Short mmCIF file of C-alpha atoms in Angstrom, two decimals:
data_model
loop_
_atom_site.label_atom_id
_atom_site.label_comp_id
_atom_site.label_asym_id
_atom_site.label_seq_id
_atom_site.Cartn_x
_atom_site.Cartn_y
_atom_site.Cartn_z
CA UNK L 1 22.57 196.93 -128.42
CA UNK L 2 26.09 198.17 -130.17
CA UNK L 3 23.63 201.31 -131.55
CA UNK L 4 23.57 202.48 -135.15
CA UNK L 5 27.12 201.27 -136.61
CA UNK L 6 29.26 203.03 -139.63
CA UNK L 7 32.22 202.31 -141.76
CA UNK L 8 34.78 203.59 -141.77
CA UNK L 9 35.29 206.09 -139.02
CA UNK L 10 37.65 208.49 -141.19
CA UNK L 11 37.82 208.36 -144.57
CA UNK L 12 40.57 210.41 -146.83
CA UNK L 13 40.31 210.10 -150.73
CA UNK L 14 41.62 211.97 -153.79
CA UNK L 15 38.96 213.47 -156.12
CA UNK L 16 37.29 211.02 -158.61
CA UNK L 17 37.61 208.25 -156.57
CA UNK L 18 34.75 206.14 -155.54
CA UNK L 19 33.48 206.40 -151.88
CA UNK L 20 31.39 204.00 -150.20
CA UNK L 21 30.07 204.57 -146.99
CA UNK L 22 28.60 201.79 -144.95
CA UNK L 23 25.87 201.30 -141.96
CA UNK L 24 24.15 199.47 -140.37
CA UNK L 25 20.94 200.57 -138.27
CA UNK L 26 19.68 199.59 -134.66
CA UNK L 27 18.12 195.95 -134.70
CA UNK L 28 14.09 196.46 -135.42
CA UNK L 29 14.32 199.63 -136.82
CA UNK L 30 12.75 200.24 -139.92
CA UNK L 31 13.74 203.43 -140.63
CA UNK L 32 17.15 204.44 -141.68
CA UNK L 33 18.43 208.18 -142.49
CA UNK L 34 21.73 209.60 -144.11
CA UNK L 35 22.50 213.18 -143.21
CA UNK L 36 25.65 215.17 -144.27
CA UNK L 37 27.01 217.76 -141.88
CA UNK L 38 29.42 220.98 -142.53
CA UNK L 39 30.43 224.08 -140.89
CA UNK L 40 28.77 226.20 -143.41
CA UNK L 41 25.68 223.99 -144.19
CA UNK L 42 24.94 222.28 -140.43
CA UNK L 43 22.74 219.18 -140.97
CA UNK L 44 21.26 218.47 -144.37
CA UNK L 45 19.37 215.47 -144.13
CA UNK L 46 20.19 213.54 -148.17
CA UNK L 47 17.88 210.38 -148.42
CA UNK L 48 15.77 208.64 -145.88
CA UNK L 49 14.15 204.78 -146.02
CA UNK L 50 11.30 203.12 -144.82
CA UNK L 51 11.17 199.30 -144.19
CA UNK L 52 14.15 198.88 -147.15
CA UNK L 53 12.34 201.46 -149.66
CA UNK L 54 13.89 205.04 -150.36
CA UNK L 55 10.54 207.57 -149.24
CA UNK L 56 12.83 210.79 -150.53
CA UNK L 57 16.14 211.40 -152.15
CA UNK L 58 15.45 215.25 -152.54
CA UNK L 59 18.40 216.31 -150.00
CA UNK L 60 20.51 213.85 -152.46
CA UNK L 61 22.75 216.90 -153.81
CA UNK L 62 23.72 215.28 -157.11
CA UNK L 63 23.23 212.18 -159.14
CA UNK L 64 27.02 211.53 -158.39
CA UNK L 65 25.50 210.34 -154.89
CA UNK L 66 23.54 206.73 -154.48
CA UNK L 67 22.34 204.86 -151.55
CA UNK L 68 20.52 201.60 -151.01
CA UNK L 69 19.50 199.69 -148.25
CA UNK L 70 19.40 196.08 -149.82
CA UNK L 71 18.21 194.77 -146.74
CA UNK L 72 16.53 196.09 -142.84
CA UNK L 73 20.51 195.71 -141.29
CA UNK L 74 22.63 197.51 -143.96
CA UNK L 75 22.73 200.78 -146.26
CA UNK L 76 25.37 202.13 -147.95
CA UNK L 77 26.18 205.37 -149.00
CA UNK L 78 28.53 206.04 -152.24
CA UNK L 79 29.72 209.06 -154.21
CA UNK L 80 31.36 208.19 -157.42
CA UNK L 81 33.49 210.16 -158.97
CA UNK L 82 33.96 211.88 -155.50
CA UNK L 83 34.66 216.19 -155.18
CA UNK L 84 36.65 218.35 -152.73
CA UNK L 85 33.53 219.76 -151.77
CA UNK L 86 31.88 216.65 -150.27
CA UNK L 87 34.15 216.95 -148.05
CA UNK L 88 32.08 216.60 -144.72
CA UNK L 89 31.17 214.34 -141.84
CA UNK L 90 28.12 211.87 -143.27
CA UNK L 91 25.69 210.64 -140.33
CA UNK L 92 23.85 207.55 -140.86
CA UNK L 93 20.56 207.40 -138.08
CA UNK L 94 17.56 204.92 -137.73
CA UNK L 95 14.32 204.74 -135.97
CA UNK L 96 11.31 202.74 -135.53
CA UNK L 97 8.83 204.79 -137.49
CA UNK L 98 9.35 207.88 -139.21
CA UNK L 99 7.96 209.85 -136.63
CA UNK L 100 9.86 208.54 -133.71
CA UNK L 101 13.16 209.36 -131.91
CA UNK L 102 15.95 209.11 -134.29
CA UNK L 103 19.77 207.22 -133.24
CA UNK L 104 22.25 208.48 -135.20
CA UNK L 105 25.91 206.79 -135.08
CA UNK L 106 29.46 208.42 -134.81
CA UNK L 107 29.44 209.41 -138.35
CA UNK L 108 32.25 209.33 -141.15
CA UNK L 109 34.58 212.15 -141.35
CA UNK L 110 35.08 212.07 -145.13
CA UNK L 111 38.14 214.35 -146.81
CA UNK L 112 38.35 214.61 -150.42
CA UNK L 113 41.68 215.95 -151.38
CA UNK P 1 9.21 229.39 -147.94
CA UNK P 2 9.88 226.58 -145.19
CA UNK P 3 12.02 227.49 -142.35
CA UNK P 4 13.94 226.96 -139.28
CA UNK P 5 15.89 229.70 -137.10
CA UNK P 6 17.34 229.28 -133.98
CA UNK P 7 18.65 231.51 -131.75
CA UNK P 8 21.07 233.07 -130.18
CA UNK P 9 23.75 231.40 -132.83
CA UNK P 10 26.50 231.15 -129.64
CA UNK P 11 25.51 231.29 -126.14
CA UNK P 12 28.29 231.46 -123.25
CA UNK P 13 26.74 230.97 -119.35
CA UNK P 14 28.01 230.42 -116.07
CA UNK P 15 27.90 226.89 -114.42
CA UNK P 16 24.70 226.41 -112.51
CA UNK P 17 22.39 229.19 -114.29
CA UNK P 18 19.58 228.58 -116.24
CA UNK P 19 19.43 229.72 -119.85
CA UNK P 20 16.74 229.27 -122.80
CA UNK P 21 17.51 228.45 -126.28
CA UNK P 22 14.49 229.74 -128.94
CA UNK P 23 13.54 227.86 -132.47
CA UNK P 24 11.19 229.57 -134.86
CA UNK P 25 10.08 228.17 -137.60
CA UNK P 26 7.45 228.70 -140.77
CA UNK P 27 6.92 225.23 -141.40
CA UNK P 28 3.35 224.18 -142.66
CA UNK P 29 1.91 221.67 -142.31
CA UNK P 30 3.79 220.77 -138.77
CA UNK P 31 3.65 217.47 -137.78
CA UNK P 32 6.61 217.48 -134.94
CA UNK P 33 9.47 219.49 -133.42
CA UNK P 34 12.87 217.80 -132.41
CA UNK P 35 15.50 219.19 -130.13
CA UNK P 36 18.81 217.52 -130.57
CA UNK P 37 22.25 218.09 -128.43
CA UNK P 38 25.28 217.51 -130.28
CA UNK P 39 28.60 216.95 -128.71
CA UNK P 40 31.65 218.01 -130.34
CA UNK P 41 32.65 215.29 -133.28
CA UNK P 42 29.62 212.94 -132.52
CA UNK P 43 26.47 212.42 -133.55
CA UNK P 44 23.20 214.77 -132.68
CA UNK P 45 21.10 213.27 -129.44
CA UNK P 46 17.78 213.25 -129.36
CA UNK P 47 16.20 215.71 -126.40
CA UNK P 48 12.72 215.86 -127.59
CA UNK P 49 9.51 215.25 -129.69
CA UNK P 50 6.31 217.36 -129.88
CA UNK P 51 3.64 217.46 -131.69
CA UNK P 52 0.92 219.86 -132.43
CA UNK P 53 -0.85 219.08 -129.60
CA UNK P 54 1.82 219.24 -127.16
CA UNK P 55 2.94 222.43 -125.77
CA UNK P 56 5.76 221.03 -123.14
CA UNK P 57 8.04 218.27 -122.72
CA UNK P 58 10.82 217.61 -120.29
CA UNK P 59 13.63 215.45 -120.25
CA UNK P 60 15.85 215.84 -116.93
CA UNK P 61 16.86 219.29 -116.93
CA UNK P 62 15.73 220.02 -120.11
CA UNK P 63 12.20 221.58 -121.00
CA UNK P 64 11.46 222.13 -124.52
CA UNK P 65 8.11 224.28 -125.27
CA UNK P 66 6.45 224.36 -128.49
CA UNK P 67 3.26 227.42 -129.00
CA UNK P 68 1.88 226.03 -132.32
CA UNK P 69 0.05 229.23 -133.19
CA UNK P 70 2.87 231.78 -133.00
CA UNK P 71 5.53 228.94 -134.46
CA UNK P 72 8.06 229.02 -131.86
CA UNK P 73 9.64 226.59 -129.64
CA UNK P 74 11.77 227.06 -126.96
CA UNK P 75 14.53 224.74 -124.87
CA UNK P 76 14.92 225.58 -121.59
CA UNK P 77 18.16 224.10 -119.52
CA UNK P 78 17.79 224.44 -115.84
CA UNK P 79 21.08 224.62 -113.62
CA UNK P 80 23.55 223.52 -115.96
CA UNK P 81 26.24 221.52 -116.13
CA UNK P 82 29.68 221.65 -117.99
CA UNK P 83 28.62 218.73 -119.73
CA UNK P 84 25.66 220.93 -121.26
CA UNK P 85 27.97 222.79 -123.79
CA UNK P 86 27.32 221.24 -127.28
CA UNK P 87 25.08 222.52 -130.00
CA UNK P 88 22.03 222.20 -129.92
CA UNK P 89 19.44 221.82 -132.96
CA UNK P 90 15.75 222.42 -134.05
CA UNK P 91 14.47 219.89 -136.60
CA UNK P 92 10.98 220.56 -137.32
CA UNK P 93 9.32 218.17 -139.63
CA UNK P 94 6.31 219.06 -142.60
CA UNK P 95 3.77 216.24 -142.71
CA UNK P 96 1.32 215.85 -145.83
CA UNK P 97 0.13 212.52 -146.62
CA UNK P 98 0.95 212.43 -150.22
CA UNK P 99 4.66 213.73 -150.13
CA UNK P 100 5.78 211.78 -146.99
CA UNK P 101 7.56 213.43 -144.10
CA UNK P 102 9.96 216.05 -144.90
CA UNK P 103 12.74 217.51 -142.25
CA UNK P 104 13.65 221.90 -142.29
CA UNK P 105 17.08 221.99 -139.79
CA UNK P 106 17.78 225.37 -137.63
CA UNK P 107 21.35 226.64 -137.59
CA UNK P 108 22.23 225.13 -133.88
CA UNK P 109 22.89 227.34 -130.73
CA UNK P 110 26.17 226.55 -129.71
CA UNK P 111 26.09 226.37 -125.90
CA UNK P 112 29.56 227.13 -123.79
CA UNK P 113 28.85 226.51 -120.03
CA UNK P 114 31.92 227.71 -118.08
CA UNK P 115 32.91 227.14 -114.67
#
């Protein structure tokens, strides 16, 4: 298996642009996590689903954020209009269960200029 | 108030010692404790998973402990490598049965293992 795969690898936009972030989980996983990662914050985790359905969007910082997961082999992640301050490195992970060990893939380094 | 802390925050050791890394955490109700290891610019790596009833766990040369009733945790690394400097993270997650799981992150130790 290729592991949990995102899109794109670097990412460098100018504020109020739309961002879309893309990923695709481990085959038979059904649970799929997007975390957001800075020097000052560490590892915030933002939304997590379960078998396709969002279970909690409370890490979601603002409603400028939205994710889906239309189906059990994609999410995507998008900020629109987009800020300096997201400026961070976005993790997408999945696992089988919520309780079980979690993959997470290289990440998108995401600059907002 | 829910948390994690982890310490030390930065760590430096020599090549072939042991060294222990601690996680404490108010967290309630606990339903499991994560160690991750995170390379620099990749993703976090799972080490280990406990759960209220387990008080040790070991994964190659590393032994995570978890003492439920004081709310600590503690990753041990046993003759270490160069390879073993990362950062390394405590994820402790809140169970209830009506709100879902919900995930409290430590700080990270970041680990420099020197020759």
């Amino acid at each position: 298996d290729a592991g949990v795969i995102q899109s794109p690898r670097h990412e460098v936009t100018e504020m109020g642009q739309e961002v879309t972030l893309r990923c695709k989980p481990i085959s038979g996983h059904n649970s799929l996590f997007w975390y957001r990662q800075t020097m000052m914050r560490g590892l915030e985790l933002l939304i997590y689903f379960n078998n396709n359905v969002p279970i909690d969007d409370s890490g979601m910082p603002e409603d400028r954020f939205s994710a889906k997961m239309p189906n059990a082999s994609f999410s995507t992640l998008k900020i629109q209009p987009s800020e300096p301050r997201d400026s961070a490195v976005y993790f997408c992970a999945s696992s089988f269960g919520l309780n079980n060990e979690q993959f997470f893939g290289p990440g998108t380094r995401l600059t907002v200029l | 108030k829910n948390q994690v802390e982890q310490s030390p925050q930065s760590l430096i050791i020599l090549e072939g010692k042991n060294c222990t890394l601690q996680c404490n955490y108010t967290v309630s109700p606990f339903s499991n404790l994560r160690w991750y290891k995170q390379d620099t610019g990749r993703g976090p790596v799972s080490l280990t998973i406990m759960t209220f009833s387990e008080n040790t766990k070991s994964n190659g040369r590393y032994t995570a402990t978890l003492d439920a009733d004081t709310k600590q945790s503690s990753l041990h690394i046993t003759a270490s490598q160069l390879s073993d400097s990362a950062s390394y993270i405590c994820v402790v997650s809140l169970g209830a049965l009506n709100t879902g799981n919900q995930f409290y992150f430590g700080t990270g130790t970041s680990l420099t293992v020197i020759p």
